[in-house]
Amino acid sequence: MIKISKRSSELAESVTLAITAKAKEMRAKGFDIISFGAGEPDFDTPQEIKNAAEEAIRKGHTKYTPVGGIPELKSAVIEKFKRDNNLDYSTSEILISSGGKHSFYNLAQALIDPGDEVIIPAPYWVSYPPIIELAGGVAVIVSAKEENGFKMTPDDFKEAITNKTKAVIINSPSNPTGAVYSKSELLPIVEIALKNNILLITDDIYEQLCYGDNSFTCLASLSKEARDNTVVLNGISKTYSMTGWRIGYAAGPENIIKAMTRIQSQSTSNPTSISQWAAVEAIKGSQEKVVEMRSVFKKRRDLMVNGLNNIEGVSITAPDGAFYAFANVSEHYGKKSNDKEIKGSLDLTSYLLENAEVAVVPGIAFGSDPHIRLSFACSEEDIKNGLSRIAKALGELK
């Protein structure tokens, strides 16, 4: 048997995707599974976007495109940054990729040399550390404490900086916590990064999904210096319920974008042509559906948070954005189901799936074992029923 590479054998599978797949598999076998694992909106892609894709097929837009994306989509992204973030970019500062994850992968490959350090506040999106490590870098995890709203403080940031620090990642609104950094919280982080010649990476994929007092602020918009020292990652998947269309984009310094484009040219080449034309309609067309989806998510958020806070031994900081609730369930650790002890979030997740037929994601996958992540990208009925099952199952632990 041919031996696989060390890096692939050491690479963990995405826990969120694994949980979602297992829930679907159990449901196919007849189990009545309620899934809070999904990291995607449950709404259909708006019809006008689907119409644009069909029109692209009819017009024969089914061939290779420029590696970095069609000019029409780059122009739409430039317009979006001007419209929503008061940022000006040129075409050479934009790259279209096959999803937000692909954009970050391209960036890591283009930016990181072996031993370079990238600071990541935890809880973090599960793919940040592996993607950095695949590029030969070192993920430096900084605990963003729950009492600080799951947000990294300037002091936290300063303490993590070494002479090997290359970049820092800010994800706001956050997956998994829903935390949203205010402008006043971002300013000192930008100042520290600029002073230490550290690249700012801002993952804005949940930009349009904010519900609390903190409105979204794009880190790159804070100053000209911030704009010139920031790579903005975004995409269409969450905002327009287009997860399967696989279109992400990046904006940043021209030399970095060119390097990312070279990486892409030798890996995937261009993103899907049809999806690119659909993305043009999504970004340039009516944003009415986005407003409607955000309103529904806010209602579900309130239902989820209130329900979780009514379960004994569960507490939660209400998320200001995204569509996840990050609940502290550590009071149940050390308890038992029959003779099996619940030692952490992995055990609790398995227990809930097997005994309550509810799929959640263990917090350890995001760097915070006391927690579990529950997505409220599902119906109100599922939220009510799922939380009722969770309360019952937790109540049976001894």
mmCIF file of C-alpha atoms in Angstrom:
data_model
loop_
_atom_site.group_PDB
_atom_site.id
_atom_site.type_symbol
_atom_site.label_atom_id
_atom_site.label_comp_id
_atom_site.label_asym_id
_atom_site.label_seq_id
_atom_site.Cartn_x
_atom_site.Cartn_y
_atom_site.Cartn_z
ATOM 1 C CA MET A 1 0.000 0.000 0.000
ATOM 2 C CA ILE A 2 1.290 3.474 -0.923
ATOM 3 C CA LYS A 3 1.867 5.649 2.121
ATOM 4 C CA ILE A 4 -0.020 8.958 2.159
ATOM 5 C CA SER A 5 1.679 12.216 3.057
ATOM 6 C CA LYS A 6 2.280 13.191 6.656
ATOM 7 C CA ARG A 7 0.315 16.432 6.302
ATOM 8 C CA SER A 8 -2.776 14.650 4.971
ATOM 9 C CA SER A 9 -2.633 11.927 7.621
ATOM 10 C CA GLU A 10 -2.415 14.562 10.358
ATOM 11 C CA LEU A 11 -5.198 16.693 8.880
ATOM 12 C CA ALA A 12 -8.491 16.476 10.764
ATOM 13 C CA GLU A 13 -11.816 16.335 8.954
ATOM 14 C CA SER A 14 -14.053 19.393 9.306
ATOM 15 C CA VAL A 15 -16.167 18.581 12.363
ATOM 16 C CA THR A 16 -19.077 20.749 11.241
ATOM 17 C CA LEU A 17 -19.301 18.974 7.883
ATOM 18 C CA ALA A 18 -18.911 15.580 9.572
ATOM 19 C CA ILE A 19 -21.752 16.271 12.026
ATOM 20 C CA THR A 20 -24.031 17.470 9.241
ATOM 21 C CA ALA A 21 -23.227 14.395 7.143
ATOM 22 C CA LYS A 22 -23.880 12.022 10.056
ATOM 23 C CA ALA A 23 -27.211 13.686 10.800
ATOM 24 C CA LYS A 24 -28.256 13.299 7.155
ATOM 25 C CA GLU A 25 -27.150 9.663 7.174
ATOM 26 C CA MET A 26 -29.185 8.907 10.321
ATOM 27 C CA ARG A 27 -32.201 10.718 8.876
ATOM 28 C CA ALA A 28 -31.932 8.592 5.719
ATOM 29 C CA LYS A 29 -32.055 5.501 7.924
ATOM 30 C CA GLY A 30 -35.352 6.620 9.437
ATOM 31 C CA PHE A 31 -34.218 8.491 12.542
ATOM 32 C CA ASP A 32 -36.161 11.673 13.307
ATOM 33 C CA ILE A 33 -33.079 13.884 13.475
ATOM 34 C CA ILE A 34 -33.302 17.604 14.159
ATOM 35 C CA SER A 35 -30.064 19.193 12.997
ATOM 36 C CA PHE A 36 -28.599 22.329 14.522
ATOM 37 C CA GLY A 37 -25.302 21.592 12.793
ATOM 38 C CA ALA A 38 -25.734 23.255 9.414
ATOM 39 C CA GLY A 39 -23.613 26.270 8.560
ATOM 40 C CA GLU A 40 -25.881 27.402 5.762
ATOM 41 C CA PRO A 41 -29.184 29.276 5.442
ATOM 42 C CA ASP A 42 -32.207 27.027 4.947
ATOM 43 C CA PHE A 43 -33.811 29.473 2.499
ATOM 44 C CA ASP A 44 -33.833 28.806 -1.219
ATOM 45 C CA THR A 45 -31.629 30.911 -3.475
ATOM 46 C CA PRO A 46 -33.754 33.880 -4.660
ATOM 47 C CA GLN A 47 -35.472 33.205 -7.973
ATOM 48 C CA GLU A 48 -33.957 36.164 -9.829
ATOM 49 C CA ILE A 49 -30.497 34.776 -9.086
ATOM 50 C CA LYS A 50 -31.460 31.355 -10.402
ATOM 51 C CA ASN A 51 -32.911 33.057 -13.480
ATOM 52 C CA ALA A 52 -29.559 34.775 -14.067
ATOM 53 C CA ALA A 53 -27.813 31.402 -13.967
ATOM 54 C CA GLU A 54 -30.269 29.928 -16.458
ATOM 55 C CA GLU A 55 -29.753 32.931 -18.724
ATOM 56 C CA ALA A 56 -25.985 32.444 -18.518
ATOM 57 C CA ILE A 57 -26.404 28.865 -19.727
ATOM 58 C CA ARG A 58 -28.657 29.949 -22.594
ATOM 59 C CA LYS A 59 -26.088 32.568 -23.638
ATOM 60 C CA GLY A 60 -23.330 29.986 -23.658
ATOM 61 C CA HIS A 61 -21.392 31.293 -20.654
ATOM 62 C CA THR A 62 -20.168 27.769 -19.994
ATOM 63 C CA LYS A 63 -16.491 28.031 -20.898
ATOM 64 C CA TYR A 64 -13.321 28.871 -18.996
ATOM 65 C CA THR A 65 -13.229 32.411 -17.647
ATOM 66 C CA PRO A 66 -10.215 34.466 -16.568
ATOM 67 C CA VAL A 67 -8.577 32.747 -13.598
ATOM 68 C CA GLY A 68 -9.459 35.539 -11.183
ATOM 69 C CA GLY A 69 -13.068 35.934 -12.272
ATOM 70 C CA ILE A 70 -15.107 37.588 -15.016
ATOM 71 C CA PRO A 71 -14.771 41.403 -15.299
ATOM 72 C CA GLU A 72 -18.510 41.830 -14.683
ATOM 73 C CA LEU A 73 -18.308 40.105 -11.287
ATOM 74 C CA LYS A 74 -15.175 41.974 -10.270
ATOM 75 C CA SER A 75 -16.973 45.216 -11.122
ATOM 76 C CA ALA A 76 -19.994 44.128 -9.070
ATOM 77 C CA VAL A 77 -17.741 43.376 -6.085
ATOM 78 C CA ILE A 78 -16.062 46.774 -6.438
ATOM 79 C CA GLU A 79 -19.509 48.415 -6.471
ATOM 80 C CA LYS A 80 -20.492 46.408 -3.396
ATOM 81 C CA PHE A 81 -17.475 47.613 -1.420
ATOM 82 C CA LYS A 82 -18.251 51.215 -2.376
ATOM 83 C CA ARG A 83 -21.964 50.844 -1.604
ATOM 84 C CA ASP A 84 -21.739 48.946 1.668
ATOM 85 C CA ASN A 85 -18.314 49.775 3.100
ATOM 86 C CA ASN A 86 -17.239 53.089 1.524
ATOM 87 C CA LEU A 87 -14.140 51.369 0.161
ATOM 88 C CA ASP A 88 -12.540 51.891 -3.241
ATOM 89 C CA TYR A 89 -10.740 49.018 -4.971
ATOM 90 C CA SER A 90 -9.372 48.533 -8.455
ATOM 91 C CA THR A 91 -9.878 45.394 -10.532
ATOM 92 C CA SER A 92 -6.309 44.281 -9.819
ATOM 93 C CA GLU A 93 -7.112 44.263 -6.091
ATOM 94 C CA ILE A 94 -10.006 41.772 -6.421
ATOM 95 C CA LEU A 95 -9.943 37.979 -6.762
ATOM 96 C CA ILE A 96 -12.977 35.741 -7.288
ATOM 97 C CA SER A 97 -12.561 32.203 -5.950
ATOM 98 C CA SER A 98 -14.554 29.012 -5.409
ATOM 99 C CA GLY A 99 -16.017 30.012 -2.045
ATOM 100 C CA GLY A 100 -14.833 31.858 1.031
ATOM 101 C CA LYS A 101 -12.803 28.875 2.245
ATOM 102 C CA HIS A 102 -10.973 28.784 -1.082
ATOM 103 C CA SER A 103 -10.195 32.497 -0.770
ATOM 104 C CA PHE A 104 -8.598 31.921 2.633
ATOM 105 C CA TYR A 105 -6.690 28.880 1.356
ATOM 106 C CA ASN A 106 -5.300 30.923 -1.525
ATOM 107 C CA LEU A 107 -4.278 33.663 0.899
ATOM 108 C CA ALA A 108 -2.517 31.265 3.263
ATOM 109 C CA GLN A 109 -0.590 29.667 0.399
ATOM 110 C CA ALA A 110 0.377 33.062 -1.020
ATOM 111 C CA LEU A 111 1.322 34.651 2.303
ATOM 112 C CA ILE A 112 2.813 32.115 4.673
ATOM 113 C CA ASP A 113 6.350 30.731 4.780
ATOM 114 C CA PRO A 114 7.297 27.836 7.088
ATOM 115 C CA GLY A 115 7.326 29.019 10.696
ATOM 116 C CA ASP A 116 5.293 32.192 10.116
ATOM 117 C CA GLU A 117 2.744 32.773 12.865
ATOM 118 C CA VAL A 118 -0.889 33.808 12.405
ATOM 119 C CA ILE A 119 -2.852 34.971 15.437
ATOM 120 C CA ILE A 120 -6.366 33.521 15.705
ATOM 121 C CA PRO A 121 -8.844 34.500 18.421
ATOM 122 C CA ALA A 122 -10.671 31.474 19.852
ATOM 123 C CA PRO A 123 -13.443 30.441 19.484
ATOM 124 C CA TYR A 124 -12.586 30.306 15.773
ATOM 125 C CA TRP A 125 -13.956 28.900 12.548
ATOM 126 C CA VAL A 126 -12.775 25.297 12.389
ATOM 127 C CA SER A 127 -10.803 25.630 9.145
ATOM 128 C CA TYR A 128 -8.511 28.531 10.092
ATOM 129 C CA PRO A 129 -5.819 26.515 11.916
ATOM 130 C CA PRO A 130 -5.632 23.591 9.433
ATOM 131 C CA ILE A 131 -5.385 25.901 6.427
ATOM 132 C CA ILE A 132 -2.565 27.847 8.080
ATOM 133 C CA GLU A 133 -0.772 24.627 9.030
ATOM 134 C CA LEU A 134 -1.131 23.248 5.495
ATOM 135 C CA ALA A 135 0.795 26.309 4.333
ATOM 136 C CA GLY A 136 3.577 25.545 6.836
ATOM 137 C CA GLY A 137 2.530 28.252 9.259
ATOM 138 C CA VAL A 138 1.835 28.196 12.985
ATOM 139 C CA ALA A 139 -1.634 29.002 14.297
ATOM 140 C CA VAL A 140 -1.260 31.032 17.498
ATOM 141 C CA ILE A 141 -4.515 30.676 19.393
ATOM 142 C CA VAL A 142 -5.596 33.551 21.645
ATOM 143 C CA SER A 143 -8.487 32.944 24.021
ATOM 144 C CA ALA A 144 -11.240 35.516 23.462
ATOM 145 C CA LYS A 145 -13.007 35.082 26.777
ATOM 146 C CA GLU A 146 -16.755 34.761 27.157
ATOM 147 C CA GLU A 147 -16.791 37.598 29.695
ATOM 148 C CA ASN A 148 -15.360 39.833 26.942
ATOM 149 C CA GLY A 149 -18.130 38.848 24.552
ATOM 150 C CA PHE A 150 -15.845 36.306 22.844
ATOM 151 C CA LYS A 151 -13.784 39.182 21.426
ATOM 152 C CA MET A 152 -10.004 39.513 21.502
ATOM 153 C CA THR A 153 -8.843 42.537 23.487
ATOM 154 C CA PRO A 154 -5.903 44.742 22.481
ATOM 155 C CA ASP A 155 -3.910 43.367 25.433
ATOM 156 C CA ASP A 156 -4.655 39.802 24.302
ATOM 157 C CA PHE A 157 -3.372 40.715 20.854
ATOM 158 C CA LYS A 158 -0.201 42.396 22.102
ATOM 159 C CA GLU A 159 0.746 39.446 24.301
ATOM 160 C CA ALA A 160 0.538 37.020 21.359
ATOM 161 C CA ILE A 161 2.821 38.977 19.024
ATOM 162 C CA THR A 162 6.344 37.664 18.360
ATOM 163 C CA ASN A 163 8.978 38.427 15.750
ATOM 164 C CA LYS A 164 7.424 35.641 13.664
ATOM 165 C CA THR A 165 3.884 37.082 13.606
ATOM 166 C CA LYS A 166 2.774 37.556 9.986
ATOM 167 C CA ALA A 167 -0.967 38.154 10.276
ATOM 168 C CA VAL A 168 -4.017 38.251 12.532
ATOM 169 C CA ILE A 169 -7.527 37.054 11.667
ATOM 170 C CA ILE A 170 -10.699 38.878 12.698
ATOM 171 C CA ASN A 171 -14.032 37.183 11.952
ATOM 172 C CA SER A 172 -16.932 39.536 12.656
ATOM 173 C CA PRO A 173 -19.745 38.540 12.876
ATOM 174 C CA SER A 174 -18.156 35.377 14.200
ATOM 175 C CA ASN A 175 -18.651 31.728 13.475
ATOM 176 C CA PRO A 176 -19.279 30.147 16.011
ATOM 177 C CA THR A 177 -20.122 32.829 18.612
ATOM 178 C CA GLY A 178 -21.993 35.484 16.641
ATOM 179 C CA ALA A 179 -19.768 38.137 18.239
ATOM 180 C CA VAL A 180 -19.598 41.467 16.402
ATOM 181 C CA TYR A 181 -16.689 43.860 16.962
ATOM 182 C CA SER A 182 -17.641 47.513 17.267
ATOM 183 C CA LYS A 183 -15.655 50.247 15.537
ATOM 184 C CA SER A 184 -14.148 51.288 18.874
ATOM 185 C CA GLU A 185 -13.017 47.705 19.516
ATOM 186 C CA LEU A 186 -11.418 47.376 16.079
ATOM 187 C CA LEU A 187 -9.461 50.643 16.109
ATOM 188 C CA PRO A 188 -6.826 49.629 18.702
ATOM 189 C CA ILE A 189 -6.387 46.237 17.026
ATOM 190 C CA VAL A 190 -5.686 47.998 13.735
ATOM 191 C CA GLU A 191 -3.269 50.377 15.446
ATOM 192 C CA ILE A 192 -1.302 47.509 17.005
ATOM 193 C CA ALA A 193 -1.186 45.592 13.707
ATOM 194 C CA LEU A 194 0.067 48.623 11.771
ATOM 195 C CA LYS A 195 2.698 49.402 14.395
ATOM 196 C CA ASN A 196 4.032 45.837 14.215
ATOM 197 C CA ASN A 197 3.744 45.387 10.417
ATOM 198 C CA ILE A 198 1.169 42.610 10.814
ATOM 199 C CA LEU A 199 -1.286 41.892 7.992
ATOM 200 C CA LEU A 200 -4.938 42.211 8.972
ATOM 201 C CA ILE A 201 -7.212 39.488 7.600
ATOM 202 C CA THR A 202 -10.908 40.166 8.037
ATOM 203 C CA ASP A 203 -13.456 37.446 7.307
ATOM 204 C CA ASP A 204 -16.709 39.302 6.609
ATOM 205 C CA ILE A 205 -18.792 36.411 5.271
ATOM 206 C CA TYR A 206 -21.632 37.125 7.769
ATOM 207 C CA GLU A 207 -21.532 40.884 7.177
ATOM 208 C CA GLN A 208 -25.230 41.209 6.338
ATOM 209 C CA LEU A 209 -26.431 39.193 9.327
ATOM 210 C CA CYS A 210 -26.257 41.560 12.311
ATOM 211 C CA TYR A 211 -29.071 41.863 14.873
ATOM 212 C CA GLY A 212 -27.712 43.485 18.028
ATOM 213 C CA ASP A 213 -26.522 46.945 19.046
ATOM 214 C CA ASN A 214 -23.187 46.545 17.246
ATOM 215 C CA SER A 215 -23.611 47.262 13.550
ATOM 216 C CA PHE A 216 -21.086 45.773 11.138
ATOM 217 C CA THR A 217 -17.844 47.648 10.528
ATOM 218 C CA CYS A 218 -15.429 46.491 7.856
ATOM 219 C CA LEU A 219 -11.984 46.672 9.394
ATOM 220 C CA ALA A 220 -10.437 47.922 6.132
ATOM 221 C CA SER A 221 -12.733 50.965 6.144
ATOM 222 C CA LEU A 222 -11.249 52.441 9.334
ATOM 223 C CA SER A 223 -8.408 54.309 7.606
ATOM 224 C CA LYS A 224 -6.362 54.421 4.423
ATOM 225 C CA GLU A 225 -3.543 52.681 6.307
ATOM 226 C CA ALA A 226 -5.935 49.944 7.438
ATOM 227 C CA ARG A 227 -7.239 49.466 3.883
ATOM 228 C CA ASP A 228 -3.698 49.133 2.516
ATOM 229 C CA ASN A 229 -2.746 46.566 5.181
ATOM 230 C CA THR A 230 -5.876 44.401 5.074
ATOM 231 C CA VAL A 231 -7.154 41.484 3.030
ATOM 232 C CA VAL A 232 -10.952 41.337 3.114
ATOM 233 C CA LEU A 233 -12.531 37.906 2.628
ATOM 234 C CA ASN A 234 -16.210 37.647 1.744
ATOM 235 C CA GLY A 235 -18.619 35.747 -0.477
ATOM 236 C CA ILE A 236 -22.202 35.197 -1.539
ATOM 237 C CA SER A 237 -22.980 31.970 0.311
ATOM 238 C CA LYS A 238 -24.496 33.236 3.578
ATOM 239 C CA THR A 239 -25.960 36.541 2.410
ATOM 240 C CA TYR A 240 -27.865 35.142 -0.562
ATOM 241 C CA SER A 241 -28.337 31.510 0.537
ATOM 242 C CA MET A 242 -25.955 30.352 -2.200
ATOM 243 C CA THR A 243 -23.682 27.945 -0.324
ATOM 244 C CA GLY A 244 -23.636 25.385 -3.126
ATOM 245 C CA TRP A 245 -22.784 27.908 -5.825
ATOM 246 C CA ARG A 246 -19.233 28.260 -4.425
ATOM 247 C CA ILE A 247 -18.299 31.887 -5.017
ATOM 248 C CA GLY A 248 -16.074 33.828 -2.653
ATOM 249 C CA TYR A 249 -13.985 36.921 -3.171
ATOM 250 C CA ALA A 250 -11.018 38.718 -1.690
ATOM 251 C CA ALA A 251 -9.908 42.339 -1.785
ATOM 252 C CA GLY A 252 -6.526 43.615 -0.729
ATOM 253 C CA PRO A 253 -3.072 44.856 -1.681
ATOM 254 C CA GLU A 254 -2.334 44.224 -5.356
ATOM 255 C CA ASN A 255 0.814 42.186 -4.732
ATOM 256 C CA ILE A 256 -1.039 39.801 -2.414
ATOM 257 C CA ILE A 257 -4.015 39.463 -4.761
ATOM 258 C CA LYS A 258 -1.658 38.715 -7.676
ATOM 259 C CA ALA A 259 0.072 36.030 -5.623
ATOM 260 C CA MET A 260 -3.288 34.504 -4.662
ATOM 261 C CA THR A 261 -4.289 34.524 -8.325
ATOM 262 C CA ARG A 262 -1.122 32.634 -9.259
ATOM 263 C CA ILE A 263 -1.902 30.009 -6.615
ATOM 264 C CA GLN A 264 -5.432 29.691 -7.990
ATOM 265 C CA SER A 265 -4.170 29.405 -11.566
ATOM 266 C CA GLN A 266 -2.238 26.265 -10.622
ATOM 267 C CA SER A 267 -4.985 24.665 -8.538
ATOM 268 C CA THR A 268 -8.634 25.212 -9.419
ATOM 269 C CA SER A 269 -8.255 27.807 -12.153
ATOM 270 C CA ASN A 270 -11.453 29.856 -12.547
ATOM 271 C CA PRO A 271 -14.583 29.493 -10.399
ATOM 272 C CA THR A 272 -17.651 28.068 -12.140
ATOM 273 C CA SER A 273 -18.684 30.371 -14.951
ATOM 274 C CA ILE A 274 -22.431 30.000 -14.369
ATOM 275 C CA SER A 275 -22.104 30.700 -10.657
ATOM 276 C CA GLN A 276 -20.157 33.850 -11.424
ATOM 277 C CA TRP A 277 -22.977 35.238 -13.542
ATOM 278 C CA ALA A 278 -25.487 34.345 -10.815
ATOM 279 C CA ALA A 279 -23.271 36.191 -8.325
ATOM 280 C CA VAL A 280 -23.376 39.332 -10.494
ATOM 281 C CA GLU A 281 -27.164 39.366 -10.146
ATOM 282 C CA ALA A 282 -26.969 38.618 -6.412
ATOM 283 C CA ILE A 283 -24.649 41.526 -5.667
ATOM 284 C CA LYS A 284 -26.054 44.075 -8.118
ATOM 285 C CA GLY A 285 -29.734 43.135 -7.926
ATOM 286 C CA SER A 286 -32.400 43.843 -5.341
ATOM 287 C CA GLN A 287 -31.297 43.289 -1.740
ATOM 288 C CA GLU A 288 -34.871 42.912 -0.516
ATOM 289 C CA LYS A 289 -34.538 39.158 0.139
ATOM 290 C CA VAL A 290 -31.449 39.790 2.257
ATOM 291 C CA VAL A 291 -33.462 42.105 4.515
ATOM 292 C CA GLU A 292 -36.243 39.525 4.759
ATOM 293 C CA MET A 293 -33.854 36.705 5.664
ATOM 294 C CA ARG A 294 -32.141 38.846 8.289
ATOM 295 C CA SER A 295 -35.507 39.592 9.905
ATOM 296 C CA VAL A 296 -36.367 35.888 10.068
ATOM 297 C CA PHE A 297 -32.958 35.019 11.497
ATOM 298 C CA LYS A 298 -33.355 37.642 14.234
ATOM 299 C CA LYS A 299 -36.673 36.126 15.273
ATOM 300 C CA ARG A 300 -35.117 32.659 15.328
ATOM 301 C CA ARG A 301 -32.128 33.982 17.250
ATOM 302 C CA ASP A 302 -34.386 35.296 19.998
ATOM 303 C CA LEU A 303 -36.302 32.013 20.125
ATOM 304 C CA MET A 304 -33.091 29.985 20.347
ATOM 305 C CA VAL A 305 -31.454 32.174 23.004
ATOM 306 C CA ASN A 306 -34.539 32.335 25.214
ATOM 307 C CA GLY A 307 -35.031 28.587 24.898
ATOM 308 C CA LEU A 308 -31.437 27.764 25.786
ATOM 309 C CA ASN A 309 -31.433 30.078 28.789
ATOM 310 C CA ASN A 310 -34.488 28.233 30.108
ATOM 311 C CA ILE A 311 -32.644 24.898 30.147
ATOM 312 C CA GLU A 312 -31.077 24.113 33.516
ATOM 313 C CA GLY A 313 -27.294 24.055 33.381
ATOM 314 C CA VAL A 314 -27.094 25.916 30.049
ATOM 315 C CA SER A 315 -26.099 29.553 29.578
ATOM 316 C CA ILE A 316 -25.503 31.677 26.508
ATOM 317 C CA THR A 317 -24.272 35.100 25.479
ATOM 318 C CA ALA A 318 -26.787 36.299 22.883
ATOM 319 C CA PRO A 319 -25.121 36.451 19.435
ATOM 320 C CA ASP A 320 -25.169 39.836 17.701
ATOM 321 C CA GLY A 321 -24.696 38.310 14.260
ATOM 322 C CA ALA A 322 -24.404 35.207 12.049
ATOM 323 C CA PHE A 323 -26.873 32.348 12.746
ATOM 324 C CA TYR A 324 -25.252 30.415 15.567
ATOM 325 C CA ALA A 325 -25.809 30.126 19.304
ATOM 326 C CA PHE A 326 -22.688 29.194 21.281
ATOM 327 C CA ALA A 327 -24.005 27.712 24.491
ATOM 328 C CA ASN A 328 -22.019 26.929 27.633
ATOM 329 C CA VAL A 329 -22.992 23.417 28.745
ATOM 330 C CA SER A 330 -20.022 22.647 30.992
ATOM 331 C CA GLU A 331 -22.239 22.268 34.085
ATOM 332 C CA HIS A 332 -23.216 18.892 32.653
ATOM 333 C CA TYR A 333 -19.646 17.652 32.332
ATOM 334 C CA GLY A 334 -18.850 14.967 34.877
ATOM 335 C CA LYS A 335 -22.412 13.646 34.817
ATOM 336 C CA LYS A 336 -23.253 10.189 33.507
ATOM 337 C CA SER A 337 -25.649 8.458 31.156
ATOM 338 C CA ASN A 338 -25.874 4.930 32.494
ATOM 339 C CA ASP A 339 -22.173 4.240 33.156
ATOM 340 C CA LYS A 340 -20.784 6.576 30.490
ATOM 341 C CA GLU A 341 -19.376 9.850 31.776
ATOM 342 C CA ILE A 342 -19.815 13.097 29.846
ATOM 343 C CA LYS A 343 -16.255 14.424 29.889
ATOM 344 C CA GLY A 344 -16.541 17.249 27.362
ATOM 345 C CA SER A 345 -18.296 18.666 24.316
ATOM 346 C CA LEU A 346 -17.509 15.649 22.110
ATOM 347 C CA ASP A 347 -19.184 13.299 24.586
ATOM 348 C CA LEU A 348 -22.163 15.606 25.037
ATOM 349 C CA THR A 349 -22.613 15.986 21.282
ATOM 350 C CA SER A 350 -22.639 12.206 20.825
ATOM 351 C CA TYR A 351 -25.050 11.809 23.738
ATOM 352 C CA LEU A 352 -27.517 14.333 22.275
ATOM 353 C CA LEU A 353 -27.367 12.761 18.826
ATOM 354 C CA GLU A 354 -27.934 9.239 20.139
ATOM 355 C CA ASN A 355 -30.434 9.984 22.912
ATOM 356 C CA ALA A 356 -32.243 13.142 21.793
ATOM 357 C CA GLU A 357 -31.769 12.722 18.033
ATOM 358 C CA VAL A 358 -30.499 16.299 17.891
ATOM 359 C CA ALA A 359 -27.299 17.202 16.052
ATOM 360 C CA VAL A 360 -25.118 19.982 17.484
ATOM 361 C CA VAL A 361 -21.421 20.733 16.981
ATOM 362 C CA PRO A 362 -18.905 20.287 19.828
ATOM 363 C CA GLY A 363 -17.231 23.464 20.973
ATOM 364 C CA ILE A 364 -13.819 21.806 21.062
ATOM 365 C CA ALA A 365 -13.818 21.981 17.258
ATOM 366 C CA PHE A 366 -13.809 25.780 17.620
ATOM 367 C CA GLY A 367 -11.238 25.853 20.413
ATOM 368 C CA SER A 368 -13.691 26.048 23.343
ATOM 369 C CA ASP A 369 -14.625 22.740 24.955
ATOM 370 C CA PRO A 370 -17.143 24.169 27.491
ATOM 371 C CA HIS A 371 -19.502 25.028 24.624
ATOM 372 C CA ILE A 372 -21.617 23.560 21.853
ATOM 373 C CA ARG A 373 -22.696 25.361 18.686
ATOM 374 C CA LEU A 374 -26.310 25.334 17.574
ATOM 375 C CA SER A 375 -27.310 26.766 14.213
ATOM 376 C CA PHE A 376 -30.666 28.533 14.015
ATOM 377 C CA ALA A 377 -30.691 28.288 10.222
ATOM 378 C CA CYS A 378 -33.760 26.070 10.548
ATOM 379 C CA SER A 379 -37.483 26.396 11.181
ATOM 380 C CA GLU A 380 -38.997 27.756 14.392
ATOM 381 C CA GLU A 381 -40.713 24.405 14.852
ATOM 382 C CA ASP A 382 -37.365 22.607 14.714
ATOM 383 C CA ILE A 383 -35.894 25.062 17.220
ATOM 384 C CA LYS A 384 -38.733 24.507 19.690
ATOM 385 C CA ASN A 385 -38.765 20.724 19.290
ATOM 386 C CA GLY A 386 -34.987 20.417 19.300
ATOM 387 C CA LEU A 387 -34.577 22.465 22.465
ATOM 388 C CA SER A 388 -37.326 20.465 24.160
ATOM 389 C CA ARG A 389 -35.468 17.251 23.339
ATOM 390 C CA ILE A 390 -32.169 18.696 24.563
ATOM 391 C CA ALA A 391 -33.733 19.804 27.855
ATOM 392 C CA LYS A 392 -35.194 16.360 28.408
ATOM 393 C CA ALA A 393 -31.948 14.554 27.586
ATOM 394 C CA LEU A 394 -29.822 16.838 29.787
ATOM 395 C CA GLY A 395 -32.312 16.380 32.611
ATOM 396 C CA GLU A 396 -31.749 12.617 32.470
ATOM 397 C CA LEU A 397 -28.020 12.908 33.118
ATOM 398 C CA LYS A 398 -27.043 11.960 36.683
#
